[in-house]
Coordinates of C-alpha atoms in Angstrom, one line a residue:
X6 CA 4.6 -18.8 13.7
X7 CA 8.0 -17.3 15.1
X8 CA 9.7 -14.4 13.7
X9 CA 13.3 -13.5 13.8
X10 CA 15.9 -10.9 12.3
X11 CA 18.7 -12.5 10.5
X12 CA 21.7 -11.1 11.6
X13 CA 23.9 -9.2 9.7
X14 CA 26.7 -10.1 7.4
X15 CA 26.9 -11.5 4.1
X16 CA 23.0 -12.3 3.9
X17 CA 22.3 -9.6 6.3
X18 CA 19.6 -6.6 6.0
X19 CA 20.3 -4.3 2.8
X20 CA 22.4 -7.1 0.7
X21 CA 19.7 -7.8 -1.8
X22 CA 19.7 -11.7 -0.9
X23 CA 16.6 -13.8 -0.2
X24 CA 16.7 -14.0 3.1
X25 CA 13.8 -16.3 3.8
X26 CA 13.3 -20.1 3.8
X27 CA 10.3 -21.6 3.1
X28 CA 9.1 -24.5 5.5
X29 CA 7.7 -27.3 4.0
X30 CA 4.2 -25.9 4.1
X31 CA 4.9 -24.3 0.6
X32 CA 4.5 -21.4 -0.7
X33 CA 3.1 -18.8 0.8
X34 CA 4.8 -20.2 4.1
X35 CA 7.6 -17.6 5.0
X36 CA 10.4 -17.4 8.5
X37 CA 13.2 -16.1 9.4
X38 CA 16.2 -18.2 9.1
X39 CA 18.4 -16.6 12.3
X40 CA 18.0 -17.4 16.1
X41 CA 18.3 -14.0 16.7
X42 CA 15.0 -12.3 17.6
X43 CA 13.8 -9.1 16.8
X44 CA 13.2 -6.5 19.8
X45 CA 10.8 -4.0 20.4
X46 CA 10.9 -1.2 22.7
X47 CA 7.0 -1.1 23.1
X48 CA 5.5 -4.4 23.7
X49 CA 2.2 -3.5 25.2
X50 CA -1.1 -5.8 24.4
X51 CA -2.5 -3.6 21.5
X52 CA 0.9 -3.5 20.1
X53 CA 1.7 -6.4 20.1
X54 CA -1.8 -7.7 18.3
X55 CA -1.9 -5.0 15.7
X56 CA 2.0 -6.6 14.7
X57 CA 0.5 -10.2 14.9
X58 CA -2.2 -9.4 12.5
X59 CA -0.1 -7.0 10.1
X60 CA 2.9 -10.0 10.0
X61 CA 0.4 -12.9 9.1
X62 CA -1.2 -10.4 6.4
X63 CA 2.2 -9.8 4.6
X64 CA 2.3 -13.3 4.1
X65 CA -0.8 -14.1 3.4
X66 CA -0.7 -11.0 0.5
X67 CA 2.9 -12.4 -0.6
X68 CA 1.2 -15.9 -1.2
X69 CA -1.7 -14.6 -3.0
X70 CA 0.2 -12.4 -5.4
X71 CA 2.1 -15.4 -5.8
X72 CA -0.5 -17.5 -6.9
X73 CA -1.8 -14.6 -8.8
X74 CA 1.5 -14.3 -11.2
X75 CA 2.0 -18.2 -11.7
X76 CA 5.5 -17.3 -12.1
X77 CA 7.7 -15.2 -10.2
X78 CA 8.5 -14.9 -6.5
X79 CA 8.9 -12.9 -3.7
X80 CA 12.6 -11.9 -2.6
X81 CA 12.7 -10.2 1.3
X82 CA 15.3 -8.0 2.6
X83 CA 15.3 -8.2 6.7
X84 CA 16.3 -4.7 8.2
X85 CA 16.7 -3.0 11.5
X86 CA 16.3 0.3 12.1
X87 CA 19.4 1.7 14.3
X88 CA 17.0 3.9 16.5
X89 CA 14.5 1.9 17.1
X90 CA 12.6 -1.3 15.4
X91 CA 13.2 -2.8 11.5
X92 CA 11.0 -4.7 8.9
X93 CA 11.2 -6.9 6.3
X94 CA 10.3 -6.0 2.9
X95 CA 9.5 -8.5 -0.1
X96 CA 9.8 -7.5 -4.1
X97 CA 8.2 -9.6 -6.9
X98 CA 10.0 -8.8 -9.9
X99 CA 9.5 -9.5 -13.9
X100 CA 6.4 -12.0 -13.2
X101 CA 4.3 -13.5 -15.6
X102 CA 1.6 -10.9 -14.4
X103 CA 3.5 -8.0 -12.1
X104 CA 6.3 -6.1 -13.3
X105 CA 6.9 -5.7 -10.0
X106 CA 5.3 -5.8 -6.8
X107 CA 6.1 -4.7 -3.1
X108 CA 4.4 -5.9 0.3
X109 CA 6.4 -4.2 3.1
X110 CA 6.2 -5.0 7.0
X111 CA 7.7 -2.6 9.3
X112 CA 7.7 -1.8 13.2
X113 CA 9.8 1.6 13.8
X114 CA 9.9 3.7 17.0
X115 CA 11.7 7.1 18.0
X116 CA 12.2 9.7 20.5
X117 CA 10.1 12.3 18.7
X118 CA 7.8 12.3 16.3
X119 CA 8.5 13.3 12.8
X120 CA 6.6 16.7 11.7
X121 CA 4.3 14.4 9.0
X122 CA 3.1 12.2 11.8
X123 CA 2.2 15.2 14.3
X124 CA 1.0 17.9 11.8
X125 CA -2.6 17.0 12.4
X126 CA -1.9 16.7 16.3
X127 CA -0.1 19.4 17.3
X128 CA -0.7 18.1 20.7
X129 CA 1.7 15.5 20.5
X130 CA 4.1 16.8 18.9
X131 CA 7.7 15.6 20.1
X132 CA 6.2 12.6 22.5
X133 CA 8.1 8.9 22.0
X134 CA 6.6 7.0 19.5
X135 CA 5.9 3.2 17.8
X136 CA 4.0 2.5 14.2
X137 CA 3.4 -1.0 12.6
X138 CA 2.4 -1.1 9.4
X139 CA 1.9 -3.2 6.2
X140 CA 2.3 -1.3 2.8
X141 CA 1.5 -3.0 -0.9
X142 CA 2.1 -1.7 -4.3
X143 CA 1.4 -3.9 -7.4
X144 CA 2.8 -2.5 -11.1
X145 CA 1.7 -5.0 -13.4
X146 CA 3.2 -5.5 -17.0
X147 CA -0.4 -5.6 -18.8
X148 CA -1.4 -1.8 -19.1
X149 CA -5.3 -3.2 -19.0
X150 CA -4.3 -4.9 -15.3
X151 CA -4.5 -1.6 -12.6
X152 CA -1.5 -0.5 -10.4
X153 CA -3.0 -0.9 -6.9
X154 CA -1.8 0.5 -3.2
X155 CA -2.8 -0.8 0.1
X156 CA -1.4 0.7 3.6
X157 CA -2.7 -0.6 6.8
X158 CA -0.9 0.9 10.3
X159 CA -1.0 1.8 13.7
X160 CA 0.4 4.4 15.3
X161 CA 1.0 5.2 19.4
X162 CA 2.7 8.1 21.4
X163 CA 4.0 8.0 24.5
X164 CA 5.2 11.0 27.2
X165 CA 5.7 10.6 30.8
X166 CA 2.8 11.1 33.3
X167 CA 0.2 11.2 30.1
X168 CA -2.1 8.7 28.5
X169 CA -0.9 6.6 25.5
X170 CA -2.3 8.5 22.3
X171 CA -2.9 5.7 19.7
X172 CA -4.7 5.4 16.1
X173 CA -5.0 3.3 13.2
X174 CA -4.9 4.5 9.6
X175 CA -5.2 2.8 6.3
X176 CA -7.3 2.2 3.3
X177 CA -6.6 1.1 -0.3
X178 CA -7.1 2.8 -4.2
X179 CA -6.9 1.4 -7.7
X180 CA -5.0 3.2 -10.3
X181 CA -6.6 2.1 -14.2
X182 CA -4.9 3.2 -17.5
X183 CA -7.9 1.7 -19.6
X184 CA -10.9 1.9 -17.2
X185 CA -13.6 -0.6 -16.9
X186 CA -16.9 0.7 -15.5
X187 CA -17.4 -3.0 -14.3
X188 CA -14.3 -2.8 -12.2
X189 CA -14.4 0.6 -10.9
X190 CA -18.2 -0.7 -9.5
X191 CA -16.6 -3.9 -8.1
X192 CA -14.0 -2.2 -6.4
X193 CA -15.7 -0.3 -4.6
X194 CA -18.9 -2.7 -4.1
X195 CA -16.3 -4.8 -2.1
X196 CA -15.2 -1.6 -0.2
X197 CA -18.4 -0.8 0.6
X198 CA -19.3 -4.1 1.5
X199 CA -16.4 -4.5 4.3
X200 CA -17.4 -0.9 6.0
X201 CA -20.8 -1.9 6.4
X202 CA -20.2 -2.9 9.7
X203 CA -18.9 -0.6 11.0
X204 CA -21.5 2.1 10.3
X205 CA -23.6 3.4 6.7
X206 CA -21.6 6.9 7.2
X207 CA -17.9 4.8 6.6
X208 CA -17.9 4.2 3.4
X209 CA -19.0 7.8 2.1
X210 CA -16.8 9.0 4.3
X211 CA -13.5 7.1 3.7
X212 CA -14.3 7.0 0.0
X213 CA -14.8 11.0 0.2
X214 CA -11.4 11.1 1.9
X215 CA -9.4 8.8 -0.7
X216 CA -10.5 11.0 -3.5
X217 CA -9.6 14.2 -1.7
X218 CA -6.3 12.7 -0.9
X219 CA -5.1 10.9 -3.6
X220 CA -5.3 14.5 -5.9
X221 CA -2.4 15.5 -7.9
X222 CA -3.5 19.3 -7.1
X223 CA -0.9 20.9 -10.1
X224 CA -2.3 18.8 -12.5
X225 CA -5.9 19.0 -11.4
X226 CA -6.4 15.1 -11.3
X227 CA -7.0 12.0 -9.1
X228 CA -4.6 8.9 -8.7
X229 CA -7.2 7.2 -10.1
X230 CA -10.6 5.8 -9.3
X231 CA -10.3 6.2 -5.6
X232 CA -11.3 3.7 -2.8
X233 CA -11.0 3.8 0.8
X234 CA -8.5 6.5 3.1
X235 CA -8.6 6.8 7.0
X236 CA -6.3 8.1 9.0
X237 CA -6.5 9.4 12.9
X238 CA -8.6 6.6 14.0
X239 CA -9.8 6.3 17.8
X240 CA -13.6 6.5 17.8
X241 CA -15.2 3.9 19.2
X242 CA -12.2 2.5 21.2
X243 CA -9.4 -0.4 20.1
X244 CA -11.4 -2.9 19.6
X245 CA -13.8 -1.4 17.0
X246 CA -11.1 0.3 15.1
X247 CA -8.6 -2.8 15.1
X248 CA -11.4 -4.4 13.6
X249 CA -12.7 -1.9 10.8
X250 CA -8.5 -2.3 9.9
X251 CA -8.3 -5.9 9.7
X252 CA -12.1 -5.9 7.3
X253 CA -9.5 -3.4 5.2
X254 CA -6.3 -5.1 4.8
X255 CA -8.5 -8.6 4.8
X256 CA -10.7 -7.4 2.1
X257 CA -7.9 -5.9 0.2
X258 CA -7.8 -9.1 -2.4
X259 CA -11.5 -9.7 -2.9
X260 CA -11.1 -6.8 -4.4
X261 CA -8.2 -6.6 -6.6
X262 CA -7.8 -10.3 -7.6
X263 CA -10.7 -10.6 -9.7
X264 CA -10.2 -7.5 -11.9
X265 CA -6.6 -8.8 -12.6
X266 CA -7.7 -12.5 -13.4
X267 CA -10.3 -10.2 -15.7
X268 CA -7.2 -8.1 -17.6
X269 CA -4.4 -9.8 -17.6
X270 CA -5.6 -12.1 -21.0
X271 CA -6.2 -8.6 -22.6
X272 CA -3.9 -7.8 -25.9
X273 CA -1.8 -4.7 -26.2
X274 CA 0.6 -3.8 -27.7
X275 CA 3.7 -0.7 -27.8
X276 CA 1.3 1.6 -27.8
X277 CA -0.8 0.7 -25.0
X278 CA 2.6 0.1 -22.9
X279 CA 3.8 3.8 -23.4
X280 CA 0.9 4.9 -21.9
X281 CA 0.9 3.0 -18.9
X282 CA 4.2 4.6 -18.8
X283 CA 3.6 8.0 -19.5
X284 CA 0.7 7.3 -17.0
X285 CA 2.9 5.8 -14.4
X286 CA 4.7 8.9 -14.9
X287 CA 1.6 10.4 -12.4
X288 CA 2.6 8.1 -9.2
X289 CA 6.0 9.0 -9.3
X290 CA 5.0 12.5 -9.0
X291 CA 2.0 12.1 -6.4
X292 CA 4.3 9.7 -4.4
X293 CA 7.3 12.0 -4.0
X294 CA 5.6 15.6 -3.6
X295 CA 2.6 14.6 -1.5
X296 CA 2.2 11.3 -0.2
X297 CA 2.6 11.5 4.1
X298 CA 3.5 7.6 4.2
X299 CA 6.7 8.9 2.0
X300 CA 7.4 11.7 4.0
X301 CA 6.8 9.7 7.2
X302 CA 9.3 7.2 6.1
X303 CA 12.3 10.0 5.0
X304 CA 11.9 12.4 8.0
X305 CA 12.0 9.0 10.8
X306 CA 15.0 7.7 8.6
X307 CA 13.8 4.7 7.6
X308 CA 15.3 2.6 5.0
X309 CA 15.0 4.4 1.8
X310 CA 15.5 1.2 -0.4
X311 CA 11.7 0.1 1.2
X312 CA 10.2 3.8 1.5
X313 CA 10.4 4.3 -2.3
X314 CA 10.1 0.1 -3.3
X315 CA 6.2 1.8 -4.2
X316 CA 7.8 3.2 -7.2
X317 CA 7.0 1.2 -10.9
X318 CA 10.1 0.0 -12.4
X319 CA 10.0 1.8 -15.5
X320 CA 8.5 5.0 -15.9
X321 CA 8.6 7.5 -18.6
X322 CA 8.0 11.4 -19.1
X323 CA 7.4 13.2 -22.1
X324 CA 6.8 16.9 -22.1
X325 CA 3.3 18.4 -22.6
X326 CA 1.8 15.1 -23.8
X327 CA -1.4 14.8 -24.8
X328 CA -3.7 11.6 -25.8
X329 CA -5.5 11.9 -29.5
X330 CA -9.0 13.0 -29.1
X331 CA -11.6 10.5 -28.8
X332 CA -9.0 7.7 -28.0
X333 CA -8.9 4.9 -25.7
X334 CA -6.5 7.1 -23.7
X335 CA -8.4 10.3 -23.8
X336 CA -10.9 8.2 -22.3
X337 CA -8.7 7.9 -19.3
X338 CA -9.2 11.7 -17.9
X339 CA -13.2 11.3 -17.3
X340 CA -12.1 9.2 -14.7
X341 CA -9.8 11.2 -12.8
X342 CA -12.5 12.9 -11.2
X343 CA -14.5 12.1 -7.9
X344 CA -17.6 9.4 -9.0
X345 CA -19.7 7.6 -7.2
X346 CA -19.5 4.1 -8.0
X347 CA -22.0 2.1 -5.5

């Protein structure tokens, strides 16, 4: 499959148009319309794979979600990126099963790393730089359906007479508002499942790290029931680690799609709904005052319209709120702690 910017103008990048055609292969089957081709500064071998892989998984998420909903379908925005790179990000809206829902591709490069990207490697601070990347969120309408988040990336840096530094990153969490034991123990059977590979210390590991990153530290809280976070990773050489990445964003919908196909029959009503939204409420706040991906995107200036497209729809805050004792939503907080699920 061939991809290609549109060029700019009426349809072009930022204008809110669908700005994809499908082929006669259907859904799921998504180019670019323009014969202009997208360039990239940095089009080395393990570049160019980790983009091939993270461009056929967009799609592939887009479709399922699609198929998923039974309804609604994706829109893209195709965008460049005046220093360096662009992306093409695709919104579900108002589906018969997702609010909304997000699956972002992006290939960005620059001069010097942003302080988010280099805080943990003060050694390469300021070197040129190129990340790939595919980012999902899913807010659906049912408040017994979880919001989910998946990220996937690679990373390189680049100075003169030095060694290319490169890593991947990634890793996936589920966010309930009514928990289900059964699904917090599927969730992360199937995460389990796709580290196993790689090593019996991954999982604890990655699982440990998703919990210990996904904290909302002023209100003493998780995201939610955690999953899998790596970031920084070399060991074991390309191959290995290209590999652990694809098991992630591969394994990604064995382990959301059946806890949605689970929910989304369950009734609710008004009062279920304002507290997904109170609840929702929580990722605003963990995704603007801690989340790197976030920062990464403002301080690189990338395009804010697709940094904060993570963000649910409708949110709502009430001051000092607190669930009725012994309620389903009380319930809620016995979760937002580290368990172990497998």
């Amino acid at each position: 499959m061939t991809y290609v910017f549109r060029a700019g103008g009426e349809e072009g990048p930022g204008r809110g148009r669908d700005n994809r055609a499908r082929c006669d292969g259907g859904r799921g089957c998504y180019h670019f319309c323009s014969t202009e081709r997208a360039t990239f500064v940095n089009d080395n071998p393990q570049l160019a794979r980790a983009r091939e892989f993270l461009q056929n998984l967009q799609d592939s998420l887009c479709a399922a979600l699609e198929r998923a909903d039974g309804r609604a379908t994706f829109t893209e925005d195709a965008w460049q990126r005046s220093e360096g790179g662009g992306g093409r990000s695709r919104v579900l809206k108002r589906g018969a099963v997702f609010e909304q829902a997000g699956v972002g591709f992006s290939e960005v490069s620059g001069a010097a790393l942003p302080p988010s990207a280099s805080a943990h490697r003060p050694a390469i601070a300021g070197r040129a730089w190129s990340a790939v990347g595919v980012s999902l969120i899913a807010h659906p309408e049912n408040p017994y359906v979880p919001t989910t988040h998946m990220n996937v990336r690679y990373f390189e840096a680049r100075a003169e007479n030095a060694e290319p530094v490169w890593w991947f990153g990634g890793g996936f969490d589920l966010t309930p508002f009514y928990p289900f034991d059964d699904d917090a123990r599927h969730w992360h059977r199937i995460a389990h499942d796709l580290c196993a590979p790689f090593g019996d210390e991954v999982y604890p590991r990655y699982k440990q790290w998703c919990d210990e990153y996904f904290f909302l530290k002023h209100r003493n809280e998780t995201r939610g029931v955690g999953g899998l976070f790596y970031d920084d990773l070399d060991a074991g050489g390309f191959e290995r680690c290209f590999s652990l990445t694809q098991a992630v964003g591969n394994g990604f919908l064995d382990a959301y799609l059946p806890i949605v196909e689970r929910r989304k029959p369950t009734p609710y009503g008004e009062r279920e709904r304002e507290f997904q939204l109170y609840r929702r409420g929580r990722y605003v706040e963990f995704n603007l005052v801690y989340d790197r991906g976030t920062l990464f995107g403002l301080q690189s200036g990338g395009r804010t319209e697709s940094i904060l497209m993570s963000l649910p729809p409708r949110v709502r805050f009430e001051y000092s709120y607190q669930p009725e004792a012994g309620s389903a939503e009380a319930r809620l907080a016995d979760y937002l702690k580290p368990r172990d699920w497998v």
